[in-house]
Amino acid sequence: MSNLDVRPTETACHAPEHSGPVAEFLQPREVPLGGIRSMQVKRTLPHRGVPTVGAWCFLDQFGPQRTTMTVLPHPHTGLQTVTWPLQGEIRHRDSVGSDVMVRPGQLNLMTSGPGISHSEVSPPESMLDGLQLWVALPTGSDSVAPAFQQHVDLPGYETRGLRGTVVLGELAGTRSPATTYSPLVGAQLDVDAGAMTTIPLRRDFEHAVLVLGGTLTVAGAPLESGPLLYLGTGRDELPVTSTTGATIFLLGGEPFPDDLVMWWNFVGRSHDDIVTAREEWERDGQHRFGVVAGHGGERIPAPPMPPLRLTPRRRRRPT
Ligand code: MN
């Protein structure tokens, strides 16, 4: 998916301060994607005050909604896109020659390297639900090549009262085969009705939890669909209880060491990185971003740059 905001606000993210354990609700913003028959998404990252969780720098929850996703070719830089469908299917085509259907239970991981472009189109009027996340590539990833991976066999994770799938990175020794560039975790976990359990965490990671269904308490905080619960660093385990049962997505990682500047579909390190990427996409894009076959030259133009330098915004100190 794309950030289709016609007037995207810039997000410049200073390297995080290590927070220690916190429990902070990051409320979603409703963001329309696309034109007249637009999709609504709930965006919880980047969030004012908490721009990243590990290298996770963008989190959109779309659906469930009956809609037609038509996202024409558009570029990305400096990131991996993680598409985790919960319902429906989407045809993904990209500039490294992929042309695949994206379905629930599959991890679809696209690595931009210095530049990639892709399109995403659903069958007309289909029920769609899922997550789109971005993972920032660390500084020094200039030689990472653009790539697309689809993983249909992801490892299971199970403990008392809870079972799920490790989508990206590693959870308690269970490791996803997907290629990553910084220590992180992304996992979908089903919590049993009546469960009182704990999820083992890495103390040096920061973590956050998003509810995909049901209700539960996480570290004593009641949580339902909507907000992202930011948990900070410094936890060895996460106490979880649920009366009704719940499905959650756990994300975490080593606090990202670099300042990021994010604007539209670009992740960079400076205002000038973004300006250059935008100009190259507008100029014709092919040299840096390749060509997505099958669209007859149709593509999403970049919005105008805002009339100011994209300046860093401080991560809010936890209260
Ligand atoms: Mn995209």
GROMACS .gro file of C-alpha atoms and ligand atoms in nm:
model
  320
    1MET     CA    1   0.000   0.000   0.000
    2SER     CA    2   0.097   0.358  -0.035
    3ASN     CA    3   0.079   0.670   0.165
    4LEU     CA    4  -0.166   0.839  -0.072
    5ASP     CA    5  -0.214   1.152   0.132
    6VAL     CA    6  -0.215   1.434  -0.118
    7ARG     CA    7  -0.067   1.662   0.147
    8PRO     CA    8   0.145   1.432   0.359
    9THR     CA    9   0.290   1.590   0.667
   10GLU     CA   10   0.656   1.537   0.717
   11THR     CA   11   0.771   1.323   1.000
   12ALA     CA   12   1.124   1.369   1.116
   13CYS     CA   13   1.223   1.142   1.394
   14HIS     CA   14   1.509   1.190   1.633
   15ALA     CA   15   1.679   0.885   1.765
   16PRO     CA   16   1.479   0.764   2.062
   17GLU     CA   17   1.567   0.801   2.421
   18HIS     CA   18   1.551   0.474   2.604
   19SER     CA   19   1.222   0.491   2.784
   20GLY     CA   20   1.216   0.200   3.026
   21PRO     CA   21   0.881   0.030   3.071
   22VAL     CA   22   0.579   0.248   2.998
   23ALA     CA   23   0.220   0.178   2.893
   24GLU     CA   24   0.105   0.453   2.662
   25PHE     CA   25  -0.198   0.441   2.432
   26LEU     CA   26  -0.119   0.580   2.087
   27GLN     CA   27  -0.456   0.670   1.937
   28PRO     CA   28  -0.501   0.606   1.564
   29ARG     CA   29  -0.555   0.875   1.305
   30GLU     CA   30  -0.819   0.802   1.040
   31VAL     CA   31  -0.648   0.857   0.707
   32PRO     CA   32  -0.826   0.836   0.371
   33LEU     CA   33  -0.623   0.663   0.101
   34GLY     CA   34  -0.700   0.736  -0.261
   35GLY     CA   35  -0.973   0.918  -0.443
   36ILE     CA   36  -1.351   0.933  -0.434
   37ARG     CA   37  -1.406   0.575  -0.326
   38SER     CA   38  -1.120   0.592  -0.087
   39MET     CA   39  -1.021   0.341   0.174
   40GLN     CA   40  -1.005   0.446   0.534
   41VAL     CA   41  -0.705   0.335   0.733
   42LYS     CA   42  -0.619   0.373   1.098
   43ARG     CA   43  -0.260   0.495   1.134
   44THR     CA   44  -0.080   0.455   1.465
   45LEU     CA   45   0.281   0.496   1.349
   46PRO     CA   46   0.448   0.732   1.313
   47HIS     CA   47   0.281   0.890   1.613
   48ARG     CA   48   0.340   1.227   1.765
   49GLY     CA   49   0.595   1.160   2.036
   50VAL     CA   50   0.658   0.796   1.937
   51PRO     CA   51   0.778   0.792   1.577
   52THR     CA   52   0.923   0.440   1.581
   53VAL     CA   53   0.906   0.113   1.772
   54GLY     CA   54   1.243  -0.047   1.701
   55ALA     CA   55   1.284  -0.008   1.326
   56TRP     CA   56   0.905  -0.022   1.277
   57CYS     CA   57   0.824   0.325   1.149
   58PHE     CA   58   0.477   0.302   0.994
   59LEU     CA   59   0.163   0.109   1.086
   60ASP     CA   60  -0.167   0.122   0.899
   61GLN     CA   61  -0.463  -0.100   0.985
   62PHE     CA   62  -0.709  -0.117   0.695
   63GLY     CA   63  -1.051  -0.276   0.715
   64PRO     CA   64  -1.246  -0.480   0.755
   65GLN     CA   65  -1.418  -0.295   0.475
   66ARG     CA   66  -1.570  -0.373   0.138
   67THR     CA   67  -1.371  -0.171  -0.108
   68THR     CA   68  -1.164  -0.176  -0.423
   69MET     CA   69  -0.798  -0.114  -0.360
   70THR     CA   70  -0.636   0.047  -0.663
   71VAL     CA   71  -0.295   0.176  -0.578
   72LEU     CA   72  -0.106   0.259  -0.896
   73PRO     CA   73   0.275   0.238  -0.920
   74HIS     CA   74   0.448   0.454  -0.661
   75PRO     CA   75   0.802   0.462  -0.521
   76HIS     CA   76   0.963   0.377  -0.189
   77THR     CA   77   1.308   0.440  -0.041
   78GLY     CA   78   1.491   0.343   0.275
   79LEU     CA   79   1.247   0.081   0.402
   80GLN     CA   80   1.091  -0.263   0.387
   81THR     CA   81   0.714  -0.281   0.342
   82VAL     CA   82   0.542  -0.558   0.537
   83THR     CA   83   0.198  -0.649   0.410
   84TRP     CA   84   0.007  -0.881   0.644
   85PRO     CA   85  -0.342  -0.945   0.505
   86LEU     CA   86  -0.613  -1.070   0.739
   87GLN     CA   87  -0.892  -1.094   0.483
   88GLY     CA   88  -0.918  -1.064   0.106
   89GLU     CA   89  -0.649  -1.073  -0.157
   90ILE     CA   90  -0.440  -0.814  -0.334
   91ARG     CA   91  -0.237  -0.838  -0.655
   92HIS     CA   92   0.114  -0.705  -0.597
   93ARG     CA   93   0.337  -0.606  -0.887
   94ASP     CA   94   0.675  -0.437  -0.852
   95SER     CA   95   0.978  -0.312  -1.037
   96VAL     CA   96   1.185  -0.622  -0.960
   97GLY     CA   97   0.941  -0.825  -1.169
   98SER     CA   98   0.711  -0.969  -0.901
   99ASP     CA   99   0.348  -1.034  -0.992
  100VAL     CA  100   0.182  -1.224  -0.708
  101MET     CA  101  -0.141  -1.253  -0.517
  102VAL     CA  102  -0.109  -1.151  -0.154
  103ARG     CA  103  -0.326  -1.359   0.081
  104PRO     CA  104  -0.391  -1.397   0.454
  105GLY     CA  105  -0.128  -1.594   0.642
  106GLN     CA  106   0.144  -1.488   0.400
  107LEU     CA  107   0.414  -1.239   0.474
  108ASN     CA  108   0.478  -1.011   0.183
  109LEU     CA  109   0.804  -0.829   0.233
  110MET     CA  110   0.935  -0.573  -0.013
  111THR     CA  111   1.277  -0.421   0.040
  112SER     CA  112   1.327  -0.088  -0.134
  113GLY     CA  113   1.704  -0.066  -0.119
  114PRO     CA  114   1.781   0.275  -0.272
  115GLY     CA  115   1.456   0.266  -0.469
  116ILE     CA  116   1.171   0.041  -0.580
  117SER     CA  117   0.820   0.092  -0.713
  118HIS     CA  118   0.507  -0.121  -0.687
  119SER     CA  119   0.131  -0.136  -0.738
  120GLU     CA  120  -0.146  -0.302  -0.537
  121VAL     CA  121  -0.487  -0.384  -0.680
  122SER     CA  122  -0.769  -0.586  -0.523
  123PRO     CA  123  -1.058  -0.755  -0.702
  124PRO     CA  124  -1.351  -0.511  -0.728
  125GLU     CA  125  -1.562  -0.466  -0.416
  126SER     CA  126  -1.382  -0.718  -0.202
  127MET     CA  127  -1.369  -0.749   0.176
  128LEU     CA  128  -1.024  -0.636   0.279
  129ASP     CA  129  -0.861  -0.634   0.618
  130GLY     CA  130  -0.497  -0.627   0.713
  131LEU     CA  131  -0.189  -0.445   0.825
  132GLN     CA  132   0.068  -0.253   0.630
  133LEU     CA  133   0.388  -0.176   0.816
  134TRP     CA  134   0.719  -0.025   0.721
  135VAL     CA  135   1.055  -0.116   0.868
  136ALA     CA  136   1.327   0.147   0.830
  137LEU     CA  137   1.654   0.023   0.683
  138PRO     CA  138   1.953   0.107   0.903
  139THR     CA  139   2.219   0.356   0.801
  140GLY     CA  140   2.478   0.181   0.588
  141SER     CA  141   2.220  -0.017   0.388
  142ASP     CA  142   2.314   0.158   0.065
  143SER     CA  143   2.421  -0.171  -0.093
  144VAL     CA  144   2.095  -0.352  -0.007
  145ALA     CA  145   1.932  -0.449  -0.336
  146PRO     CA  146   1.562  -0.398  -0.408
  147ALA     CA  147   1.384  -0.730  -0.345
  148PHE     CA  148   1.050  -0.895  -0.283
  149GLN     CA  149   0.988  -1.205  -0.070
  150GLN     CA  150   0.669  -1.396  -0.007
  151HIS     CA  151   0.673  -1.633   0.290
  152VAL     CA  152   0.392  -1.886   0.318
  153ASP     CA  153   0.554  -2.109   0.581
  154LEU     CA  154   0.614  -1.899   0.888
  155PRO     CA  155   0.715  -2.056   1.218
  156GLY     CA  156   0.461  -2.104   1.492
  157TYR     CA  157   0.509  -1.988   1.848
  158GLU     CA  158   0.317  -2.139   2.138
  159THR     CA  159   0.312  -2.103   2.512
  160ARG     CA  160   0.049  -2.163   2.778
  161GLY     CA  161  -0.277  -1.994   2.671
  162LEU     CA  162  -0.135  -1.843   2.356
  163ARG     CA  163  -0.025  -1.943   2.008
  164GLY     CA  164   0.064  -1.762   1.689
  165THR     CA  165   0.302  -1.689   1.409
  166VAL     CA  166   0.638  -1.516   1.406
  167VAL     CA  167   0.607  -1.296   1.099
  168LEU     CA  168   0.937  -1.107   1.110
  169GLY     CA  169   1.244  -1.129   1.330
  170GLU     CA  170   1.251  -1.348   1.638
  171LEU     CA  171   1.032  -1.421   1.940
  172ALA     CA  172   1.176  -1.628   2.225
  173GLY     CA  173   1.407  -1.824   1.996
  174THR     CA  174   1.153  -1.877   1.718
  175ARG     CA  175   1.282  -1.703   1.408
  176SER     CA  176   1.105  -1.597   1.089
  177PRO     CA  177   1.296  -1.683   0.769
  178ALA     CA  178   1.227  -1.338   0.627
  179THR     CA  179   1.525  -1.110   0.563
  180THR     CA  180   1.570  -0.830   0.815
  181TYR     CA  181   1.837  -0.569   0.871
  182SER     CA  182   1.801  -0.488   1.241
  183PRO     CA  183   1.705  -0.690   1.551
  184LEU     CA  184   1.327  -0.688   1.572
  185VAL     CA  185   1.010  -0.890   1.620
  186GLY     CA  186   0.669  -0.892   1.454
  187ALA     CA  187   0.424  -1.165   1.556
  188GLN     CA  188   0.053  -1.235   1.539
  189LEU     CA  189  -0.063  -1.407   1.857
  190ASP     CA  190  -0.398  -1.562   1.949
  191VAL     CA  191  -0.472  -1.544   2.321
  192ASP     CA  192  -0.714  -1.809   2.452
  193ALA     CA  193  -1.035  -1.713   2.627
  194GLY     CA  194  -0.964  -1.727   2.999
  195ALA     CA  195  -0.588  -1.710   2.951
  196MET     CA  196  -0.349  -1.566   3.209
  197THR     CA  197  -0.009  -1.590   3.053
  198THR     CA  198   0.313  -1.409   2.972
  199ILE     CA  199   0.492  -1.337   2.648
  200PRO     CA  200   0.872  -1.347   2.680
  201LEU     CA  201   1.034  -1.026   2.562
  202ARG     CA  202   1.383  -0.894   2.504
  203ARG     CA  203   1.474  -0.639   2.767
  204ASP     CA  204   1.676  -0.428   2.524
  205PHE     CA  205   1.384  -0.405   2.277
  206GLU     CA  206   1.101  -0.158   2.290
  207HIS     CA  207   0.762  -0.314   2.218
  208ALA     CA  208   0.405  -0.227   2.126
  209VAL     CA  209   0.081  -0.424   2.091
  210LEU     CA  210  -0.209  -0.373   1.848
  211VAL     CA  211  -0.539  -0.561   1.890
  212LEU     CA  212  -0.673  -0.732   1.577
  213GLY     CA  213  -0.977  -0.881   1.752
  214GLY     CA  214  -1.126  -0.936   2.097
  215THR     CA  215  -1.019  -0.766   2.418
  216LEU     CA  216  -0.748  -0.832   2.674
  217THR     CA  217  -0.528  -0.670   2.930
  218VAL     CA  218  -0.161  -0.619   2.851
  219ALA     CA  219   0.069  -0.531   3.141
  220GLY     CA  220  -0.246  -0.449   3.336
  221ALA     CA  221  -0.380  -0.211   3.071
  222PRO     CA  222  -0.721  -0.294   2.916
  223LEU     CA  223  -0.683  -0.298   2.539
  224GLU     CA  224  -0.920  -0.331   2.247
  225SER     CA  225  -0.912  -0.258   1.876
  226GLY     CA  226  -0.796   0.095   1.791
  227PRO     CA  227  -0.493   0.226   1.978
  228LEU     CA  228  -0.139   0.094   1.968
  229LEU     CA  229  -0.018   0.025   2.322
  230TYR     CA  230   0.343   0.142   2.344
  231LEU     CA  231   0.531  -0.049   2.615
  232GLY     CA  232   0.880   0.102   2.607
  233THR     CA  233   1.197  -0.093   2.682
  234GLY     CA  234   1.318  -0.285   2.986
  235ARG     CA  235   1.066  -0.571   3.001
  236ASP     CA  236   1.161  -0.938   3.024
  237GLU     CA  237   0.804  -1.052   2.982
  238LEU     CA  238   0.460  -0.919   2.913
  239PRO     CA  239   0.169  -1.030   3.133
  240VAL     CA  240  -0.144  -1.091   2.927
  241THR     CA  241  -0.493  -1.190   3.038
  242SER     CA  242  -0.811  -1.226   2.837
  243THR     CA  243  -1.164  -1.324   2.930
  244THR     CA  244  -1.303  -1.330   2.578
  245GLY     CA  245  -0.991  -1.431   2.387
  246ALA     CA  246  -0.806  -1.194   2.157
  247THR     CA  247  -0.577  -1.170   1.859
  248ILE     CA  248  -0.290  -0.925   1.876
  249PHE     CA  249   0.006  -0.811   1.671
  250LEU     CA  250   0.323  -0.766   1.874
  251LEU     CA  251   0.595  -0.547   1.736
  252GLY     CA  252   0.930  -0.457   1.880
  253GLY     CA  253   1.295  -0.405   1.818
  254GLU     CA  254   1.614  -0.240   1.930
  255PRO     CA  255   1.543   0.132   1.966
  256PHE     CA  256   1.633   0.270   1.625
  257PRO     CA  257   1.963   0.456   1.657
  258ASP     CA  258   1.926   0.699   1.368
  259ASP     CA  259   1.727   1.012   1.300
  260LEU     CA  260   1.472   0.950   1.027
  261VAL     CA  261   1.297   1.188   0.796
  262MET     CA  262   0.979   1.038   0.648
  263TRP     CA  263   0.768   1.209   0.386
  264TRP     CA  264   0.511   1.054   0.150
  265ASN     CA  265   0.652   0.711   0.061
  266PHE     CA  266   1.012   0.794   0.132
  267VAL     CA  267   1.226   0.723   0.437
  268GLY     CA  268   1.553   0.915   0.447
  269ARG     CA  269   1.797   1.079   0.678
  270SER     CA  270   1.759   1.440   0.568
  271HIS     CA  271   1.538   1.689   0.391
  272ASP     CA  272   1.773   1.665   0.093
  273ASP     CA  273   1.734   1.284   0.073
  274ILE     CA  274   1.360   1.335   0.037
  275VAL     CA  275   1.389   1.618  -0.218
  276THR     CA  276   1.625   1.408  -0.431
  277ALA     CA  277   1.400   1.099  -0.420
  278ARG     CA  278   1.096   1.308  -0.510
  279GLU     CA  279   1.272   1.479  -0.800
  280GLU     CA  280   1.394   1.148  -0.939
  281TRP     CA  281   1.043   0.998  -0.924
  282GLU     CA  282   0.896   1.307  -1.089
  283ARG     CA  283   1.163   1.320  -1.359
  284ASP     CA  284   1.060   0.971  -1.480
  285GLY     CA  285   1.179   0.750  -1.199
  286GLN     CA  286   1.300   0.460  -1.407
  287HIS     CA  287   1.668   0.484  -1.327
  288ARG     CA  288   1.620   0.471  -0.953
  289PHE     CA  289   1.275   0.315  -0.912
  290GLY     CA  290   1.243   0.081  -1.212
  291VAL     CA  291   0.917   0.011  -1.393
  292VAL     CA  292   0.610  -0.182  -1.279
  293ALA     CA  293   0.487  -0.375  -1.584
  294GLY     CA  294   0.123  -0.377  -1.684
  295HIS     CA  295   0.010  -0.025  -1.603
  296GLY     CA  296   0.072   0.146  -1.937
  297GLY     CA  297   0.275   0.421  -1.779
  298GLU     CA  298   0.011   0.513  -1.520
  299ARG     CA  299   0.165   0.607  -1.186
  300ILE     CA  300   0.105   0.816  -0.878
  301PRO     CA  301   0.274   1.155  -0.899
  302ALA     CA  302   0.450   1.281  -0.591
  303PRO     CA  303   0.271   1.557  -0.402
  304PRO     CA  304   0.438   1.897  -0.386
  305MET     CA  305   0.700   1.940  -0.119
  306PRO     CA  306   0.581   2.147   0.175
  307PRO     CA  307   0.718   2.503   0.170
  308LEU     CA  308   0.965   2.441   0.450
  309ARG     CA  309   1.261   2.227   0.534
  310LEU     CA  310   1.165   1.897   0.690
  311THR     CA  311   1.299   1.938   1.038
  312PRO     CA  312   1.341   1.676   1.309
  313ARG     CA  313   1.077   1.638   1.576
  314ARG     CA  314   1.178   1.522   1.920
  315ARG     CA  315   1.050   1.200   2.060
  316ARG     CA  316   0.837   1.295   2.357
  317ARG     CA  317   0.981   1.201   2.690
  318PRO     CA  318   0.765   0.943   2.860
  319THR     CA  319   0.554   1.085   3.137
  320MN      MN  320   0.359   0.113  -0.120
   0.00000   0.00000   0.00000
